CSV table of C-alpha atoms in Angstrom, one decimal:
chain,number,residue,atom,x,y,z
A,787,MET,CA,0.2,-0.1,0.5
A,788,LEU,CA,2.7,2.2,1.2
A,789,THR,CA,4.8,1.6,-2.3
A,790,MET,CA,1.7,2.3,-4.9
A,791,THR,CA,1.2,5.6,-2.3
A,792,ASN,CA,4.8,6.3,-3.2
A,793,THR,CA,4.4,5.3,-7.1
A,794,MET,CA,1.3,7.8,-7.0
A,795,VAL,CA,3.1,10.3,-5.2
A,796,CYS,CA,6.1,10.6,-7.3
A,797,HIS,CA,3.2,10.8,-10.5
A,798,PHE,CA,2.1,13.3,-9.5
A,799,CYS,CA,5.1,15.4,-9.5
A,800,ARG,CA,5.9,14.9,-12.3
A,801,ILE,CA,3.0,16.0,-14.2
A,802,SER,CA,3.3,19.1,-11.7
A,803,ARG,CA,6.5,19.1,-12.6
A,804,SER,CA,5.6,19.0,-16.5
A,805,HIS,CA,2.5,21.4,-16.0
A,806,VAL,CA,5.1,23.9,-14.6
A,807,LEU,CA,7.0,23.3,-17.3
A,808,THR,CA,4.8,23.9,-20.1
A,809,LYS,CA,3.5,27.5,-17.9
A,810,CYS,CA,7.1,28.8,-17.9
A,811,GLN,CA,6.9,28.3,-21.3
A,812,VAL,CA,3.9,30.0,-22.7
A,813,GLY,CA,4.9,32.7,-20.8
A,814,ALA,CA,8.5,32.6,-22.4
A,815,LYS,CA,6.0,32.5,-25.3
A,816,SER,CA,4.0,35.5,-24.8
A,817,ARG,CA,6.8,37.3,-23.9
A,818,ILE,CA,8.8,36.5,-27.6
A,819,PHE,CA,4.8,36.8,-28.5
A,820,SER,CA,5.0,40.3,-27.0
A,821,ARG,CA,8.8,41.5,-28.0
A,822,THR,CA,7.8,40.5,-31.8
A,823,ASN,CA,4.0,42.4,-31.9
A,824,SER,CA,5.9,45.8,-30.7
A,825,THR,CA,9.4,45.1,-32.8
A,826,PHE,CA,6.6,44.5,-36.2
A,827,LEU,CA,4.6,48.0,-35.2
A,828,GLN,CA,8.2,49.6,-34.0
A,829,THR,CA,8.9,48.2,-38.1
A,830,ILE,CA,5.5,50.0,-39.2
A,831,ASP,CA,6.3,53.2,-38.1
A,832,GLN,CA,9.7,53.6,-38.8
A,833,SER,CA,8.4,52.2,-42.6
A,834,LEU,CA,6.5,54.8,-41.8
A,835,GLN,CA,7.9,57.7,-40.8
A,836,LEU,CA,8.6,60.8,-42.5
A,837,SER,CA,12.1,62.2,-42.5
A,838,THR,CA,12.8,65.6,-41.2
A,839,THR,CA,14.8,67.2,-43.6
A,840,ASN,CA,12.2,65.0,-46.3
A,841,PRO,CA,11.8,67.9,-48.9
A,842,LEU,CA,7.3,67.1,-49.1
A,843,TYR,CA,7.4,66.7,-44.9
A,844,GLN,CA,9.5,69.7,-45.2
A,845,GLY,CA,6.1,71.3,-47.9
A,846,THR,CA,3.8,69.8,-46.1
A,847,ALA,CA,5.1,71.7,-42.3
A,848,SER,CA,6.0,75.4,-43.7
A,849,LEU,CA,1.8,74.6,-44.8
A,850,LEU,CA,0.1,73.3,-41.9
A,851,ASP,CA,2.9,76.1,-39.4
A,852,SER,CA,1.7,79.3,-42.2
A,853,VAL,CA,-2.3,78.3,-41.9
A,854,HIS,CA,-2.5,77.5,-38.0
A,855,SER,CA,1.0,80.9,-38.0
A,856,ALA,CA,-1.2,83.0,-40.3
A,857,THR,CA,-4.8,82.5,-39.2
A,858,GLY,CA,-4.1,82.7,-35.0
A,859,LEU,CA,-6.7,79.5,-35.2
A,860,PRO,CA,-6.1,76.1,-32.1
A,861,TRP,CA,-4.3,73.4,-33.9
A,862,TRP,CA,-8.0,71.8,-33.9
A,863,MET,CA,-8.9,74.7,-36.6
A,864,SER,CA,-6.3,75.2,-38.9
A,865,ILE,CA,-5.7,71.1,-39.6
A,866,VAL,CA,-9.8,71.9,-40.8
A,867,ALA,CA,-9.6,75.9,-42.4
A,868,THR,CA,-5.5,73.6,-44.5
A,869,THR,CA,-8.0,70.5,-45.2
A,870,PHE,CA,-10.4,72.8,-47.3
A,871,CYS,CA,-7.7,75.0,-48.9
A,872,VAL,CA,-5.5,72.0,-49.5
A,873,ARG,CA,-8.9,70.4,-51.8
A,874,SER,CA,-10.7,73.9,-52.2
A,875,LEU,CA,-7.3,75.3,-54.9
A,876,LEU,CA,-6.0,70.9,-55.9
A,877,HIS,CA,-9.2,68.4,-56.3
A,878,VAL,CA,-11.5,71.0,-56.9
A,879,PRO,CA,-9.7,71.7,-60.2
A,880,LEU,CA,-8.5,68.2,-61.3
A,881,MET,CA,-12.6,67.4,-60.4
A,882,VAL,CA,-13.7,69.8,-62.4
A,883,VAL,CA,-12.0,68.0,-66.3
A,884,ALA,CA,-12.2,64.9,-64.6
A,885,HIS,CA,-16.7,65.9,-65.1
A,886,ARG,CA,-15.7,67.8,-68.8
A,887,GLY,CA,-14.4,64.6,-70.2
A,888,GLN,CA,-16.8,62.1,-68.4
A,889,ALA,CA,-20.0,64.9,-69.9
A,890,LYS,CA,-17.7,64.8,-73.6
A,891,LEU,CA,-17.4,60.3,-72.9
A,892,VAL,CA,-20.8,60.4,-72.9
A,893,ASN,CA,-21.9,62.8,-75.6
A,894,LEU,CA,-19.5,61.2,-78.0
A,895,LYS,CA,-21.4,58.0,-77.2
A,896,PRO,CA,-24.1,58.2,-80.2
A,897,GLN,CA,-20.8,59.0,-82.4
A,898,LEU,CA,-19.0,55.5,-81.6
A,899,ASP,CA,-22.2,53.1,-82.0
A,900,GLU,CA,-22.2,55.1,-84.6
A,901,GLU,CA,-18.5,53.8,-85.8
A,902,PHE,CA,-19.1,50.6,-84.2
A,903,LYS,CA,-21.7,49.1,-85.9
A,904,GLU,CA,-20.2,50.2,-89.7
A,905,LEU,CA,-17.8,48.4,-88.2
A,906,SER,CA,-19.7,45.3,-87.3
A,907,HIS,CA,-20.7,45.2,-91.4
A,908,LYS,CA,-17.7,45.3,-92.4
A,909,LEU,CA,-16.1,42.3,-90.3
A,910,LYS,CA,-19.2,40.0,-90.8
A,911,GLN,CA,-18.5,40.5,-95.0
A,912,ALA,CA,-14.6,40.2,-94.5
A,913,LYS,CA,-16.0,36.6,-92.5
A,914,TRP,CA,-17.5,35.6,-95.5
A,915,VAL,CA,-15.1,36.2,-98.7
A,916,TYR,CA,-12.7,35.5,-96.2
A,917,LYS,CA,-14.5,32.5,-95.3
A,918,MET,CA,-13.6,31.9,-91.6
A,919,SER,CA,-14.1,30.2,-89.1
A,920,ASP,CA,-16.2,31.0,-86.0
A,921,LYS,CA,-12.4,31.7,-83.8
A,922,GLN,CA,-10.7,33.4,-86.0
A,923,PHE,CA,-13.7,35.5,-86.7
A,924,LEU,CA,-14.6,36.7,-83.0
A,925,THR,CA,-10.8,36.9,-82.8
A,926,ALA,CA,-9.9,39.7,-85.6
A,927,ALA,CA,-13.5,41.4,-84.0
A,928,ALA,CA,-12.3,41.4,-80.7
A,929,ALA,CA,-9.2,42.9,-82.0
A,930,SER,CA,-10.9,45.7,-83.9
A,931,ARG,CA,-12.7,46.5,-81.9
A,932,ALA,CA,-10.4,47.4,-79.2
A,933,LYS,CA,-7.8,48.9,-82.2
A,934,LEU,CA,-11.0,51.4,-83.6
A,935,LEU,CA,-11.5,52.4,-79.9
A,936,ARG,CA,-8.5,53.1,-79.0
A,937,GLN,CA,-8.5,55.0,-82.4
A,938,PHE,CA,-11.5,56.9,-81.3
A,939,TYR,CA,-10.4,58.3,-77.9
A,940,MET,CA,-7.1,59.5,-79.2
A,941,LYS,CA,-8.9,61.6,-81.6
A,942,HIS,CA,-11.1,63.0,-79.1
A,943,ASN,CA,-8.6,62.8,-76.4
A,944,VAL,CA,-11.0,61.0,-73.9
A,945,HIS,CA,-10.7,58.2,-71.8
A,946,PRO,CA,-12.5,56.2,-69.3
A,947,LEU,CA,-9.4,56.0,-66.8
A,948,LYS,CA,-8.8,59.4,-66.7
A,949,GLY,CA,-11.1,60.4,-65.0
A,950,VAL,CA,-10.2,57.3,-63.0
A,951,VAL,CA,-6.6,59.1,-62.8
A,952,VAL,CA,-7.5,62.6,-61.6
A,953,SER,CA,-9.6,60.8,-59.1
A,954,LEU,CA,-6.8,58.8,-57.0
A,955,THR,CA,-4.2,62.2,-57.6
A,956,GLN,CA,-6.5,62.7,-54.3
A,957,LEU,CA,-4.6,59.4,-52.6
A,958,PRO,CA,-0.4,60.6,-51.9
A,959,VAL,CA,-1.5,64.1,-50.0
A,960,TRP,CA,-4.0,62.8,-48.1
A,961,ILE,CA,-1.0,60.1,-46.9
A,962,LEU,CA,1.2,63.5,-47.4
A,963,ILE,CA,-0.9,65.0,-44.4
A,964,SER,CA,-2.0,62.1,-43.3
A,965,LEU,CA,1.9,60.6,-41.9
A,966,THR,CA,3.0,64.7,-41.5
A,967,LEU,CA,-0.2,65.0,-38.9
A,968,ARG,CA,1.5,61.7,-37.0
A,969,GLU,CA,4.8,63.1,-36.6
A,970,PHE,CA,3.5,66.1,-34.8
A,971,ALA,CA,1.7,63.7,-32.9
A,972,GLY,CA,4.9,62.3,-31.7
A,973,ARG,CA,3.4,58.8,-32.3
A,974,PHE,CA,7.2,58.0,-34.8
A,975,THR,CA,9.3,60.2,-32.5
A,976,ASN,CA,7.8,60.8,-29.4
A,977,THR,CA,8.6,63.8,-28.6
A,978,PRO,CA,4.4,65.4,-30.2
A,979,ARG,CA,5.0,69.5,-30.5
A,980,GLU,CA,3.6,71.1,-27.5
A,981,ASP,CA,0.9,73.2,-28.6
A,982,PHE,CA,-0.6,69.9,-30.1
A,983,LEU,CA,-1.3,68.8,-26.9
A,984,THR,CA,-3.3,71.4,-25.7
A,985,GLU,CA,-5.2,72.7,-28.8
A,986,GLY,CA,-7.7,70.6,-29.3
A,987,GLY,CA,-11.1,71.4,-29.2
A,988,LEU,CA,-14.7,69.9,-27.4
A,989,TRP,CA,-13.6,66.7,-26.4
A,990,PHE,CA,-10.9,65.9,-28.4
A,991,THR,CA,-8.8,68.7,-26.0
A,992,ASN,CA,-4.6,66.3,-26.9
A,993,LEU,CA,-4.7,66.3,-30.4
A,994,THR,CA,-1.3,63.9,-30.2
A,995,LEU,CA,-4.0,60.8,-28.4
A,996,ALA,CA,-6.9,59.0,-29.6
A,997,ASP,CA,-10.3,60.1,-29.7
A,998,PRO,CA,-11.9,58.5,-26.4
A,999,THR,CA,-15.3,58.7,-26.5
A,1000,LEU,CA,-14.7,57.9,-30.7
A,1001,VAL,CA,-17.1,60.3,-31.9
A,1002,LEU,CA,-14.8,61.4,-34.4
A,1003,PRO,CA,-14.7,57.7,-35.7
A,1004,VAL,CA,-17.9,56.7,-35.7
A,1005,SER,CA,-18.4,59.8,-37.5
A,1006,LEU,CA,-15.7,59.7,-40.2
A,1007,GLY,CA,-18.1,55.9,-40.8
A,1008,LEU,CA,-21.2,57.4,-40.9
A,1009,VAL,CA,-19.1,60.1,-43.5
A,1010,THR,CA,-17.7,58.2,-45.5
A,1011,LEU,CA,-21.1,55.5,-45.6
A,1012,LEU,CA,-23.2,59.2,-46.9
A,1013,ASN,CA,-21.0,59.5,-49.4
A,1014,ILE,CA,-21.5,56.2,-51.3
A,1015,LYS,CA,-24.9,56.0,-50.8
A,1016,MET,CA,-25.1,59.6,-52.1
A,1017,GLY,CA,-23.0,58.4,-55.1
A,1018,LYS,CA,-25.7,55.8,-56.2
A,1019,ALA,CA,-28.3,58.0,-55.5
A,1020,MET,CA,-27.6,61.2,-57.8
A,1021,ASN,CA,-25.5,59.1,-60.4
A,1022,PRO,CA,-27.7,57.2,-62.5
A,1023,ALA,CA,-26.2,54.0,-64.0
A,1024,MET,CA,-23.1,56.3,-66.9
A,1025,THR,CA,-24.1,54.9,-70.6
A,1026,SER,CA,-21.0,52.2,-70.7
A,1027,LEU,CA,-18.5,52.4,-73.5
A,1028,ALA,CA,-19.3,47.7,-73.1
A,1029,GLN,CA,-21.5,45.6,-72.1
A,1030,ARG,CA,-21.6,46.6,-67.9
A,1031,ASP,CA,-20.9,43.7,-65.7
A,1032,ILE,CA,-23.4,43.7,-63.3
A,1033,ARG,CA,-21.0,41.1,-61.1
A,1034,MET,CA,-18.3,43.8,-61.0
A,1035,GLU,CA,-20.1,46.3,-60.0
A,1036,LYS,CA,-21.9,45.3,-57.2
A,1037,LYS,CA,-18.2,43.7,-55.6
A,1038,VAL,CA,-17.5,47.8,-55.8
A,1039,ALA,CA,-19.9,48.6,-53.7
A,1040,VAL,CA,-19.1,46.2,-50.9
A,1041,THR,CA,-15.1,47.0,-51.6
A,1042,MET,CA,-16.7,50.4,-50.9
A,1043,TYR,CA,-19.1,49.4,-47.5
A,1044,LEU,CA,-16.3,47.5,-46.2
A,1045,LEU,CA,-14.3,49.9,-46.5
A,1046,SER,CA,-16.5,52.4,-44.5
A,1047,ILE,CA,-16.7,50.2,-41.9
A,1048,ALA,CA,-12.8,49.4,-41.7
A,1049,MET,CA,-12.1,53.4,-41.3
A,1050,VAL,CA,-14.1,53.3,-37.6
A,1051,PRO,CA,-11.1,51.5,-36.2
A,1052,LEU,CA,-8.3,52.3,-38.3
A,1053,ALA,CA,-8.9,55.8,-37.2
A,1054,ALA,CA,-9.8,54.5,-32.5
A,1055,ILE,CA,-6.2,53.8,-33.5
A,1056,GLN,CA,-4.8,57.6,-34.8
A,1057,PRO,CA,-4.1,61.3,-32.7
A,1058,SER,CA,-7.4,62.3,-32.7
A,1059,CYS,CA,-5.2,65.0,-35.0
A,1060,ILE,CA,-5.8,62.2,-37.4
A,1061,SER,CA,-9.2,61.3,-36.9
A,1062,LEU,CA,-10.2,65.5,-37.9
A,1063,TYR,CA,-7.8,64.8,-41.1
A,1064,TRP,CA,-10.2,62.6,-42.2
A,1065,LEU,CA,-13.7,63.6,-41.6
A,1066,THR,CA,-13.3,66.8,-42.1
A,1067,SER,CA,-11.9,65.8,-45.9
A,1068,ALA,CA,-14.5,63.1,-46.3
A,1069,VAL,CA,-17.2,66.4,-45.1
A,1070,PHE,CA,-16.0,67.8,-47.6
A,1071,SER,CA,-16.2,65.1,-50.8
A,1072,SER,CA,-19.9,65.2,-48.8
A,1073,VAL,CA,-20.2,69.2,-49.7
A,1074,GLN,CA,-18.2,68.8,-53.6
A,1075,ASN,CA,-21.1,65.9,-54.4
A,1076,LEU,CA,-23.7,68.1,-53.8
A,1077,GLY,CA,-22.3,70.7,-55.2
A,1078,PHE,CA,-22.0,68.4,-58.6
A,1079,ALA,CA,-24.9,67.2,-58.2
A,1080,VAL,CA,-26.1,70.7,-58.5
A,1081,PRO,CA,-26.9,71.8,-62.6
A,1082,SER,CA,-26.4,75.6,-62.5
A,1083,VAL,CA,-23.3,74.4,-60.3
A,1084,ARG,CA,-22.5,72.8,-63.5
A,1085,ARG,CA,-22.5,75.1,-66.1
A,1086,PHE,CA,-21.0,77.7,-64.3
A,1087,LEU,CA,-17.5,74.8,-64.4
A,1088,GLY,CA,-17.8,74.5,-67.5
A,1089,ILE,CA,-19.0,71.0,-68.0
A,1090,PRO,CA,-21.2,70.5,-71.5
A,1091,GLN,CA,-25.0,69.2,-70.2
A,1092,HIS,CA,-25.1,64.7,-71.2
A,1093,ALA,CA,-28.1,62.5,-69.7
A,1094,ALA,CA,-25.7,60.9,-67.6
A,1095,GLU,CA,-24.4,63.4,-65.0
A,1096,PRO,CA,-25.3,63.9,-61.6
A,1097,ASP,CA,-28.6,65.4,-60.4
A,1098,ILE,CA,-29.3,67.0,-56.5
A,1099,HIS,CA,-33.5,66.0,-57.5
A,1100,ARG,CA,-32.2,62.3,-57.1
A,1101,LEU,CA,-31.1,62.6,-54.1
A,1102,PHE,CA,-34.3,62.8,-52.5
A,1103,LYS,CA,-36.2,61.4,-54.8
A,1104,ALA,CA,-34.1,58.6,-53.2
A,1105,ARG,CA,-34.9,59.5,-49.4
A,1106,SER,CA,-38.8,59.4,-50.0
């Protein structure tokens, strides 16, 4: 009996030692994971960090400082003012160019349709003359249509991708101002500007910290979603130069909705100065979209009238 008891005690001790060792291993792995995770985040910050000697950083920082000193506004209002100035002077003219190109392209659609009909008639004749197989005919038809489309774009200086390229020019400026504000908040150097600590507004008095109430991030997500909804309500389906891909349109719509949702947690971990900048930029986009949907504004900006142009009245019809 005693021998059996000793055996059981020894077995329990081995199990206990094994469990202790396992816990130590888990603790060690947790510390390693924590250090790795911290190193990973530091690596991301270092890769995003703008050097203070970088001309892009110096120019953006100088712009922000100039608006702040010239207006005498606190930093949170200076960020709002700078956002509206940059978007008004840089992005609005580019969007006017994009809308003019879009209008010209839509107005030329009937002429392009006629050229496609003529090309189709010639292709059918060529198939009969040269006794082409169905595969040869389809290959030749696709190549001929693509060539005609390229020539049409070059002749009239229009291309659907021009509007996309113009819109994408906003992205580098958005990233640059975001990184500069992140530098001001001390997320890269751990030495924030002193006035950023006190010149916040309302509930986010410290611009170097994330919004504790989550009002800015949630507002950003809602405004982004509003912009997507307004775009769908005010803009009818553009008359495409090719057959519309309904599935692709749905995928793009879902992606945009997911993006609006993803902006909330992303903004929640940023300093409130960045969340404020993102929210202000989104609000400006809403105002800009509404402005471009007013026919009198479009005529004032020299945008030709066309059948698929946005109309602000569609927004209120969609809501009613």
